Amino acid sequence: MQQPIGIGLAGLGNVGAGVYKHLLANRNLLRERLGLDLEVRRIAVRDTARRAAEGFPAEILTPHWRDLVEDPSVQIVVEVMGRKEESLALILESIARKKVVVTANKALLAEHGREIFEAATQYGVPVFYEAAVGGGIPIIKALREALIGNHIVSIHGIINGTSNYILTRMQEAGLGFPEALAEAQSKGYAEPDPSFDVNGWDAAHKAVILASLAYGFWVPTDKIFVEGIEALTSADFRFARQLGYGIKLLGIIKAKSAEFGSEIEVRVHPTLVPEKHVLASVNGVFNAVAVHGNVVGETLFYGRGAGQDPTSSAILCDIAEAAEALVNPRRNLGFMPHGLYGSCKPLDEILCEYYLRLCVQDRPGVIAQIAGILADLHIGISSIFQPESEDEGSTVPLVMMIHTASHAQIGAALERISALDCVRKPTQMIRVEHFS
Ligand SMILES: NC(=O)c1ccc[n+]([C@@H]2O[C@H](COP(=O)([O-])OP(=O)(O)OC[C@H]3O[C@@H](n4cnc5c(N)ncnc54)[C@H](OP(=O)(O)O)[C@@H]3O)[C@@H](O)[C@H]2O)c1
């Protein structure tokens, strides 16, 4: 047996403490399976005194993350500080010292993935990031290895557990968005500041990582469409159910064709999902990612997308892979830039079907006016329904399902519709996905 492989753990918060605990508990198991012994040699944390008092070994705690980089006995650096500048500096400096890096930092990868993997290529050092998407679900490894022989046709993912919990409660208990959010916060499923979970950007960071891995070029965050769940109402869930749909926040990644270098689209938004589709039954804090490969067909990955234990499980997998890479250097450094000429479809050209909920005056001729605008713009209506009005006033809801149209077309239609006298409130528009 060789000398133990030294690990430097940067961060001892929710994730870091879990990694430390499980690494100790499963050290023998990992040694038997890998033939390599793993030892935590240094831990960086801001408040070292508090952590020492909690029982973490004081002699390996340091408030300076750079101590991990400079310690020659640390061969693997696990970045779970969740910072921007400091985490980026830690990762780049570790790579330059030929230390293998493991990170769970999705926001950092989405914004600086290109830079990080250029450095990884320059120094020949792998970077692993299984915990950055889908918590305990091994979706990164699946895309990188198990599906390597497939062109990826599409990926549809429920990749933010907080928003999925909120949407589940709105659907099942009829709660409004503020009540469902307050409940998620009281149960510890949402942060005190839930902005990134509910505005779609946490899911967007993960979608960027999945898309980049699947298509081989770092997808710029300004080329993707992102919309959050804040504007959804309990009425939307009721009406969607009457039409045979649930509502989910989906990350959607599609290639124009299953050909190398094909244009792709990446978007994150609330989506009407047919009730019969398996993603409509993914509830609570669970995540699921459906990947369609041109060889394998449909696959589905399901599990807990966050939390200490699932995230630690993903990081243990990365640490094991990092240890093996130290012993047997590998060609795949975690991301292979194989689609350097890839490009994203302009947002205005993205095609969707739509659900529209309008609040209109209760008088004859209203539907004809709205249908006239849609017809002018060559937008087809697939169905119209007028649900029972809940308020006794002079307005009524009007729900329309719209055939495939581009973002630009539907945007122009909504602008004209909202200017009509008979339309009394902003129109709710939700995209529809049929998974054909
Ligand atoms: N939580 C999840 O379920 C989950 C799931 C997937 C991915 N992730 C990702 O995992 C990462 C960590 O998340 P977390 O929930 O564990 O965060 P957290 O609970 O806030 O922990 C952050 C840790 O980093 C330490 N730290 C921060 N800045 C530091 C610095 N400059 N120098 C030294 N130590 C520093 C903190 O020290 P103190 O304790 O002294 O403040 C703390 O121990 C994030 O990138 C997150 O996006 C989290």
Coordinates of C-alpha atoms and ligand atoms in Angstrom, one line a residue:
M1 CA 0.0 0.0 0.0
Q2 CA 1.3 3.5 -0.9
Q3 CA 1.5 6.4 1.4
P4 CA -2.0 7.9 2.0
I5 CA -3.1 10.5 -0.5
G6 CA -3.5 13.9 1.1
I7 CA -6.7 15.9 0.9
G8 CA -7.1 19.6 1.6
L9 CA -10.7 20.5 2.4
A10 CA -11.6 24.2 1.7
G11 CA -14.8 24.9 3.6
L12 CA -16.4 23.1 6.5
G13 CA -20.0 24.2 6.2
N14 CA -23.0 22.1 5.3
V15 CA -21.2 20.2 2.6
G16 CA -17.6 20.3 3.9
A17 CA -18.6 18.9 7.3
G18 CA -20.5 16.1 5.6
V19 CA -17.5 15.2 3.3
Y20 CA -15.2 15.1 6.3
K21 CA -17.6 12.9 8.4
H22 CA -18.2 10.4 5.5
L23 CA -14.6 10.3 4.4
L24 CA -13.6 9.3 7.9
A25 CA -16.5 6.8 8.3
N26 CA -15.9 5.2 4.9
R27 CA -12.1 5.4 4.8
N28 CA -11.7 1.6 5.1
L29 CA -14.3 0.9 2.4
L30 CA -12.7 3.4 0.0
R31 CA -9.2 1.9 0.7
E32 CA -10.5 -1.6 -0.1
R33 CA -12.2 -0.5 -3.2
L34 CA -9.6 1.8 -4.5
G35 CA -6.4 0.2 -3.2
L36 CA -5.6 3.8 -2.0
D37 CA -5.7 5.4 1.4
L38 CA -7.2 8.9 1.7
E39 CA -6.4 11.3 4.5
V40 CA -7.6 14.8 5.2
R41 CA -4.4 16.8 5.9
R42 CA -5.6 20.4 6.0
I43 CA -9.0 22.1 6.5
A44 CA -9.6 25.8 5.6
V45 CA -12.4 27.5 7.5
R46 CA -13.0 31.1 8.6
D47 CA -13.8 30.4 12.2
T48 CA -11.2 27.9 13.3
A49 CA -11.8 28.3 17.0
R50 CA -15.4 27.4 16.7
R51 CA -14.6 24.3 14.6
A52 CA -11.9 23.1 17.0
A53 CA -14.5 23.5 19.9
E54 CA -16.8 21.3 17.8
G55 CA -14.2 18.5 17.8
F56 CA -12.5 19.0 14.4
P57 CA -8.7 18.4 14.9
A58 CA -7.3 21.8 15.7
E59 CA -3.8 21.0 14.3
I60 CA -5.1 20.7 10.7
L61 CA -7.5 23.7 10.8
T62 CA -6.4 27.0 9.2
P63 CA -8.2 30.2 8.4
H64 CA -6.0 30.6 5.2
W65 CA -7.1 28.7 2.1
R66 CA -3.7 29.3 0.6
D67 CA -2.2 27.0 3.2
L68 CA -3.8 24.1 1.4
V69 CA -2.2 25.2 -1.9
E70 CA 1.2 25.6 -0.3
D71 CA 1.2 22.3 1.7
P72 CA 3.1 19.7 -0.4
S73 CA 1.4 16.9 1.4
V74 CA -2.0 18.0 0.0
Q75 CA -2.5 16.4 -3.4
I76 CA -6.3 16.8 -3.8
V77 CA -8.0 20.1 -3.1
V78 CA -11.7 19.9 -2.4
E79 CA -13.3 23.4 -2.8
V80 CA -16.6 23.7 -0.9
M81 CA -16.3 27.3 0.3
G82 CA -18.9 28.5 -2.2
R83 CA -17.1 31.8 -2.8
K84 CA -16.4 33.6 -6.1
E85 CA -13.0 35.3 -6.2
E86 CA -11.4 33.2 -3.4
S87 CA -12.7 29.9 -4.7
L88 CA -11.5 30.8 -8.3
A89 CA -8.1 31.8 -7.0
L90 CA -7.9 28.6 -4.9
I91 CA -8.8 26.4 -7.9
L92 CA -6.4 28.1 -10.3
E93 CA -3.5 28.1 -7.9
S94 CA -4.1 24.5 -7.0
I95 CA -4.1 23.5 -10.7
A96 CA -0.9 25.5 -11.2
R97 CA 0.7 23.4 -8.4
K98 CA -0.6 20.2 -10.1
K99 CA -3.1 19.4 -7.4
V100 CA -6.3 17.6 -8.5
V101 CA -9.3 19.8 -7.8
V102 CA -12.8 18.8 -6.7
T103 CA -15.5 21.5 -6.5
A104 CA -19.2 21.7 -5.9
N105 CA -19.3 25.4 -6.9
K106 CA -21.9 25.5 -9.8
A107 CA -22.0 29.3 -9.9
L108 CA -18.3 29.5 -10.3
L109 CA -18.1 26.8 -13.0
A110 CA -21.0 28.3 -15.0
E111 CA -19.2 31.7 -15.0
H112 CA -15.5 30.6 -15.1
G113 CA -15.6 27.0 -16.4
R114 CA -13.8 27.9 -19.6
E115 CA -10.9 29.6 -17.7
I116 CA -10.7 26.7 -15.2
F117 CA -10.6 24.0 -17.8
E118 CA -8.1 25.9 -19.9
A119 CA -5.8 25.9 -16.9
A120 CA -6.6 22.2 -16.3
T121 CA -5.5 21.5 -19.9
Q122 CA -2.4 23.6 -19.6
Y123 CA -1.2 21.9 -16.5
G124 CA -2.7 18.4 -17.3
V125 CA -4.6 18.3 -14.0
P126 CA -8.2 17.1 -13.8
V127 CA -11.1 19.0 -12.2
F128 CA -14.1 17.0 -10.9
Y129 CA -17.5 18.6 -10.2
E130 CA -20.2 15.9 -9.7
A131 CA -21.8 17.7 -6.8
A132 CA -22.3 20.9 -8.9
V133 CA -25.4 19.5 -10.6
G134 CA -28.1 17.3 -9.1
G135 CA -26.5 16.7 -5.7
G136 CA -26.3 13.0 -5.2
I137 CA -27.4 12.1 -8.8
P138 CA -24.4 10.9 -10.8
I139 CA -25.4 12.9 -13.9
I140 CA -21.9 14.4 -14.6
K141 CA -20.3 11.0 -14.7
A142 CA -23.2 9.6 -16.8
L143 CA -22.8 12.3 -19.4
R144 CA -19.0 12.2 -19.4
E145 CA -18.6 8.4 -19.4
A146 CA -21.7 6.3 -19.7
L147 CA -23.1 8.3 -22.6
I148 CA -19.8 9.1 -24.3
G149 CA -20.9 7.3 -27.5
N150 CA -24.1 9.3 -27.9
H151 CA -25.0 12.6 -29.5
I152 CA -27.1 14.2 -26.9
V153 CA -30.5 15.1 -28.5
S154 CA -32.0 16.8 -25.4
I155 CA -31.7 17.2 -21.6
H156 CA -34.8 18.1 -19.5
G157 CA -34.0 18.6 -15.8
I158 CA -35.7 19.5 -12.6
I159 CA -32.4 20.7 -11.1
N160 CA -33.5 23.0 -8.3
G161 CA -35.0 21.2 -5.3
T162 CA -36.2 24.4 -3.5
S163 CA -38.3 25.6 -6.5
N164 CA -39.6 22.1 -7.0
Y165 CA -40.8 21.9 -3.4
I166 CA -42.5 25.3 -3.8
L167 CA -44.2 24.2 -7.1
T168 CA -45.2 20.9 -5.6
R169 CA -47.0 22.6 -2.7
M170 CA -48.7 25.1 -5.0
Q171 CA -49.9 22.2 -7.1
E172 CA -50.9 19.8 -4.3
A173 CA -52.1 22.1 -1.6
G174 CA -53.3 25.1 -3.7
L175 CA -50.9 27.4 -1.9
G176 CA -49.9 30.8 -3.4
F177 CA -46.2 31.4 -4.2
P178 CA -45.5 33.5 -1.0
E179 CA -47.1 30.9 1.3
A180 CA -45.3 28.0 -0.4
L181 CA -42.0 29.9 -0.2
A182 CA -42.6 30.7 3.5
E183 CA -43.3 27.0 4.1
A184 CA -40.1 25.9 2.3
Q185 CA -38.1 28.4 4.4
S186 CA -39.7 27.1 7.7
K187 CA -38.6 23.6 6.7
G188 CA -35.1 24.6 5.9
Y189 CA -35.5 23.9 2.1
A190 CA -35.1 27.5 1.1
E191 CA -32.4 30.0 2.2
P192 CA -33.4 33.2 4.1
D193 CA -32.5 34.8 0.7
P194 CA -34.0 32.5 -1.8
S195 CA -33.4 34.7 -4.9
F196 CA -31.2 32.3 -6.9
D197 CA -33.5 29.4 -6.3
V198 CA -36.8 31.1 -7.3
N199 CA -35.5 33.4 -10.0
G200 CA -34.2 30.4 -12.0
W201 CA -30.4 31.2 -11.8
D202 CA -29.3 28.3 -9.7
A203 CA -30.9 26.0 -12.2
A204 CA -29.4 28.0 -15.0
H205 CA -25.9 27.6 -13.7
K206 CA -26.5 23.8 -13.6
A207 CA -28.0 23.9 -17.1
V208 CA -24.9 25.7 -18.4
I209 CA -22.7 23.0 -16.9
L210 CA -24.8 20.2 -18.4
A211 CA -25.0 21.8 -21.8
S212 CA -21.3 22.5 -21.8
L213 CA -20.4 19.0 -21.0
A214 CA -22.9 17.5 -23.5
Y215 CA -21.9 19.8 -26.4
G216 CA -18.2 20.4 -25.7
F217 CA -18.1 24.2 -25.5
W218 CA -18.6 26.6 -22.5
V219 CA -22.1 28.0 -23.0
P220 CA -22.1 31.8 -22.2
T221 CA -24.7 32.7 -19.5
D222 CA -25.9 35.6 -21.7
K223 CA -26.9 33.2 -24.4
I224 CA -29.5 31.3 -22.3
F225 CA -33.1 32.2 -21.5
V226 CA -33.9 32.3 -17.7
E227 CA -37.3 32.9 -16.1
G228 CA -38.2 32.2 -12.4
I229 CA -41.3 30.9 -10.7
E230 CA -42.3 34.0 -8.8
A231 CA -45.1 35.1 -11.1
L232 CA -47.0 31.7 -11.0
T233 CA -50.3 31.7 -9.2
S234 CA -52.5 28.9 -7.8
A235 CA -54.9 29.6 -10.6
D236 CA -52.3 28.6 -13.2
F237 CA -51.9 25.2 -11.4
R238 CA -55.7 24.7 -11.4
F239 CA -56.1 25.6 -15.0
A240 CA -53.1 23.6 -16.1
R241 CA -54.4 20.5 -14.3
Q242 CA -57.8 20.9 -16.1
L243 CA -55.9 20.8 -19.3
G244 CA -53.8 17.7 -18.2
Y245 CA -50.6 19.4 -17.2
G246 CA -48.4 20.0 -14.2
I247 CA -46.0 22.9 -13.9
K248 CA -42.3 22.4 -13.3
L249 CA -39.2 24.6 -13.4
L250 CA -37.3 22.9 -16.2
G251 CA -33.8 23.3 -17.5
I252 CA -34.1 22.5 -21.2
I253 CA -31.2 21.8 -23.4
K254 CA -31.7 20.8 -27.0
A255 CA -29.6 20.3 -30.1
K256 CA -31.1 21.4 -33.5
S257 CA -30.0 18.0 -34.8
A258 CA -28.1 14.9 -33.6
E259 CA -25.1 16.1 -35.6
F260 CA -21.7 17.2 -34.4
G261 CA -21.5 21.0 -33.9
S262 CA -25.2 21.5 -34.3
E263 CA -26.7 24.7 -32.8
I264 CA -28.1 24.3 -29.3
E265 CA -30.7 26.1 -27.1
V266 CA -30.5 26.4 -23.4
R267 CA -33.3 27.7 -21.3
V268 CA -34.7 27.6 -17.8
H269 CA -38.4 28.5 -17.1
P270 CA -41.6 27.3 -15.6
T271 CA -43.0 24.7 -18.0
L272 CA -46.3 22.9 -18.5
V273 CA -45.4 19.2 -18.5
P274 CA -48.0 16.6 -19.5
E275 CA -49.3 14.9 -16.4
K276 CA -48.4 11.5 -17.9
H277 CA -44.8 12.4 -18.4
V278 CA -42.5 11.0 -15.6
L279 CA -41.1 14.5 -14.8
A280 CA -44.5 15.6 -13.8
S281 CA -44.4 13.1 -10.9
V282 CA -41.0 14.3 -9.5
N283 CA -42.1 16.1 -6.4
G284 CA -40.8 17.9 -3.3
V285 CA -37.1 18.5 -3.1
F286 CA -36.2 15.7 -5.5
N287 CA -34.4 16.4 -8.7
A288 CA -34.5 14.4 -12.0
V289 CA -32.7 14.7 -15.3
A290 CA -34.0 13.1 -18.5
V291 CA -31.3 12.7 -21.1
H292 CA -32.1 11.6 -24.6
G293 CA -29.1 10.2 -26.4
N294 CA -29.2 9.3 -30.1
V295 CA -28.0 5.7 -29.4
V296 CA -29.4 5.0 -26.0
G297 CA -32.8 6.8 -26.4
E298 CA -34.5 8.1 -23.2
T299 CA -32.7 7.8 -19.8
L300 CA -33.8 9.2 -16.5
F301 CA -31.7 10.0 -13.4
Y302 CA -33.5 10.7 -10.2
G303 CA -32.6 11.5 -6.6
R304 CA -31.9 14.1 -4.0
G305 CA -30.5 17.2 -5.6
A306 CA -29.0 18.8 -2.5
G307 CA -28.4 18.4 1.2
Q308 CA -25.3 17.3 3.2
D309 CA -25.4 13.5 2.6
P310 CA -26.3 13.4 -1.1
T311 CA -23.8 16.1 -1.9
S312 CA -21.1 14.4 0.1
S313 CA -21.7 11.2 -1.8
A314 CA -21.0 13.0 -5.1
I315 CA -17.9 14.5 -3.6
L316 CA -16.6 11.2 -2.3
C317 CA -17.0 9.8 -5.9
D318 CA -14.9 12.8 -7.2
I319 CA -12.3 12.3 -4.5
A320 CA -12.0 8.6 -5.4
E321 CA -11.6 9.5 -9.1
A322 CA -9.1 12.3 -8.3
A323 CA -7.0 9.8 -6.3
E324 CA -7.0 7.3 -9.2
A325 CA -6.0 10.1 -11.6
L326 CA -3.0 10.9 -9.4
V327 CA -1.9 7.3 -9.7
N328 CA -2.8 6.8 -13.3
P329 CA -2.9 10.1 -15.1
R330 CA -5.8 10.4 -17.5
R331 CA -6.6 12.2 -20.7
N332 CA -10.1 13.3 -19.8
L333 CA -9.6 16.2 -17.4
G334 CA -13.3 16.4 -16.4
F335 CA -14.4 18.4 -19.5
M336 CA -13.3 17.7 -23.0
P337 CA -13.7 20.8 -25.2
H338 CA -14.9 18.8 -28.3
G339 CA -17.3 21.3 -29.8
L340 CA -15.3 24.4 -30.0
Y341 CA -17.4 25.7 -32.9
G342 CA -20.7 25.1 -31.1
S343 CA -23.1 28.0 -30.9
C344 CA -26.4 28.8 -29.2
K345 CA -29.6 29.6 -31.1
P346 CA -30.6 33.3 -30.8
L347 CA -33.2 33.6 -28.1
D348 CA -35.8 35.1 -30.4
E349 CA -35.7 32.1 -32.7
I350 CA -36.4 29.5 -30.0
L351 CA -39.7 27.7 -30.8
C352 CA -42.2 26.7 -28.1
E353 CA -45.9 26.0 -27.5
Y354 CA -47.5 28.3 -24.9
Y355 CA -50.2 28.6 -22.3
L356 CA -51.7 32.1 -22.0
R357 CA -53.9 33.2 -19.1
L358 CA -55.6 36.5 -19.8
C359 CA -57.7 38.6 -17.6
V360 CA -60.4 40.1 -19.9
Q361 CA -63.6 42.1 -19.8
D362 CA -66.7 39.9 -19.7
R363 CA -68.3 41.1 -23.0
P364 CA -68.8 39.8 -26.5
G365 CA -66.1 40.3 -29.2
V366 CA -63.1 40.0 -26.8
I367 CA -62.0 36.6 -28.1
A368 CA -62.3 37.7 -31.7
Q369 CA -60.0 40.7 -31.0
I370 CA -57.3 38.6 -29.4
A371 CA -57.6 35.8 -32.0
G372 CA -57.2 38.5 -34.7
I373 CA -53.9 39.7 -33.3
L374 CA -52.6 36.1 -33.1
A375 CA -53.8 35.4 -36.7
D376 CA -52.0 38.6 -37.9
L377 CA -48.8 37.3 -36.5
H378 CA -49.4 33.7 -37.9
I379 CA -49.8 32.2 -34.5
G380 CA -52.2 29.3 -34.2
I381 CA -54.5 28.7 -31.3
S382 CA -54.9 25.0 -30.4
S383 CA -57.6 25.5 -27.7
I384 CA -59.4 28.1 -25.7
F385 CA -61.2 27.7 -22.5
Q386 CA -63.0 30.1 -20.2
P387 CA -62.8 28.8 -16.6
E388 CA -65.4 29.8 -14.0
S389 CA -64.5 33.3 -12.7
E390 CA -63.6 33.5 -9.0
D391 CA -64.3 37.1 -8.5
E392 CA -67.7 38.6 -9.1
G393 CA -66.3 41.6 -10.9
S394 CA -66.6 42.5 -14.6
T395 CA -63.5 40.5 -15.6
V396 CA -63.0 36.8 -16.4
P397 CA -60.0 34.6 -17.0
L398 CA -59.4 33.3 -20.5
V399 CA -57.0 30.5 -21.1
M400 CA -55.5 29.8 -24.5
M401 CA -53.1 27.0 -25.7
I402 CA -50.9 28.2 -28.5
H403 CA -49.3 26.2 -31.3
T404 CA -45.6 26.4 -31.9
A405 CA -44.3 29.9 -32.3
S406 CA -41.0 31.7 -31.8
H407 CA -40.1 33.8 -28.8
A408 CA -40.1 36.8 -31.1
Q409 CA -43.6 36.1 -32.4
I410 CA -45.2 35.5 -29.0
G411 CA -43.5 38.5 -27.6
A412 CA -44.9 40.7 -30.3
A413 CA -48.3 39.2 -29.8
L414 CA -48.3 39.8 -26.1
E415 CA -47.3 43.4 -26.6
R416 CA -50.3 44.1 -28.9
I417 CA -52.7 42.1 -26.7
S418 CA -51.7 43.9 -23.5
A419 CA -52.5 47.2 -25.2
L420 CA -56.1 46.2 -25.8
D421 CA -58.8 47.9 -23.7
C422 CA -60.5 44.6 -22.9
V423 CA -57.3 43.1 -21.4
R424 CA -57.3 44.2 -17.8
K425 CA -54.1 42.7 -16.2
P426 CA -50.7 41.5 -17.5
T427 CA -51.1 38.2 -19.4
Q428 CA -49.5 35.1 -17.9
M429 CA -47.5 33.1 -20.4
I430 CA -46.0 29.7 -19.6
R431 CA -44.1 27.6 -22.1
V432 CA -45.3 24.0 -22.8
E433 CA -43.1 21.0 -23.5
H434 CA -44.2 17.8 -25.2
F435 CA -41.0 15.7 -25.2
S436 CA -41.6 14.4 -28.6
Ligands
LIG1 N1 -25.6 22.8 0.5 C1 -25.9 22.0 -0.5 O1 -26.8 21.1 -0.4 C2 -25.1 22.0 -1.8 C3 -25.4 21.1 -2.8 C4 -24.6 21.1 -4.0 C5 -23.6 22.1 -4.1 N2 -23.3 22.9 -3.1 C6 -22.2 23.9 -3.2 O2 -21.2 23.6 -2.2 C7 -20.6 24.7 -1.8 C8 -20.6 24.8 -0.3 O3 -21.9 24.9 0.1 P1 -22.3 24.9 1.7 O4 -23.8 24.8 1.7 O5 -21.5 23.9 2.4 O6 -21.8 26.4 2.1 P2 -21.7 26.9 3.7 O7 -22.5 26.1 4.6 O8 -21.9 28.4 3.6 O9 -20.1 26.6 4.0 C9 -19.0 27.4 3.5 C10 -17.8 27.0 4.3 O10 -16.7 27.7 3.7 C11 -15.9 28.4 4.6 N3 -15.3 29.6 4.0 C12 -16.0 30.5 3.3 N4 -15.1 31.4 2.9 C13 -13.9 31.0 3.3 C14 -12.6 31.6 3.2 N5 -12.4 32.7 2.5 N6 -11.6 30.9 3.8 C15 -11.8 29.7 4.4 N7 -13.0 29.2 4.6 C16 -14.0 29.8 4.0 C17 -16.9 28.7 5.7 O11 -16.3 28.9 6.9 P3 -17.1 29.3 8.3 O12 -17.8 28.0 8.7 O13 -16.0 29.6 9.3 O14 -18.0 30.4 7.9 C18 -17.8 27.5 5.7 O15 -17.2 26.5 6.5 C19 -21.2 25.9 -2.6 O16 -20.5 26.2 -3.8 C20 -22.6 25.3 -2.9 O17 -23.1 25.9 -4.1 C21 -24.1 22.9 -1.9

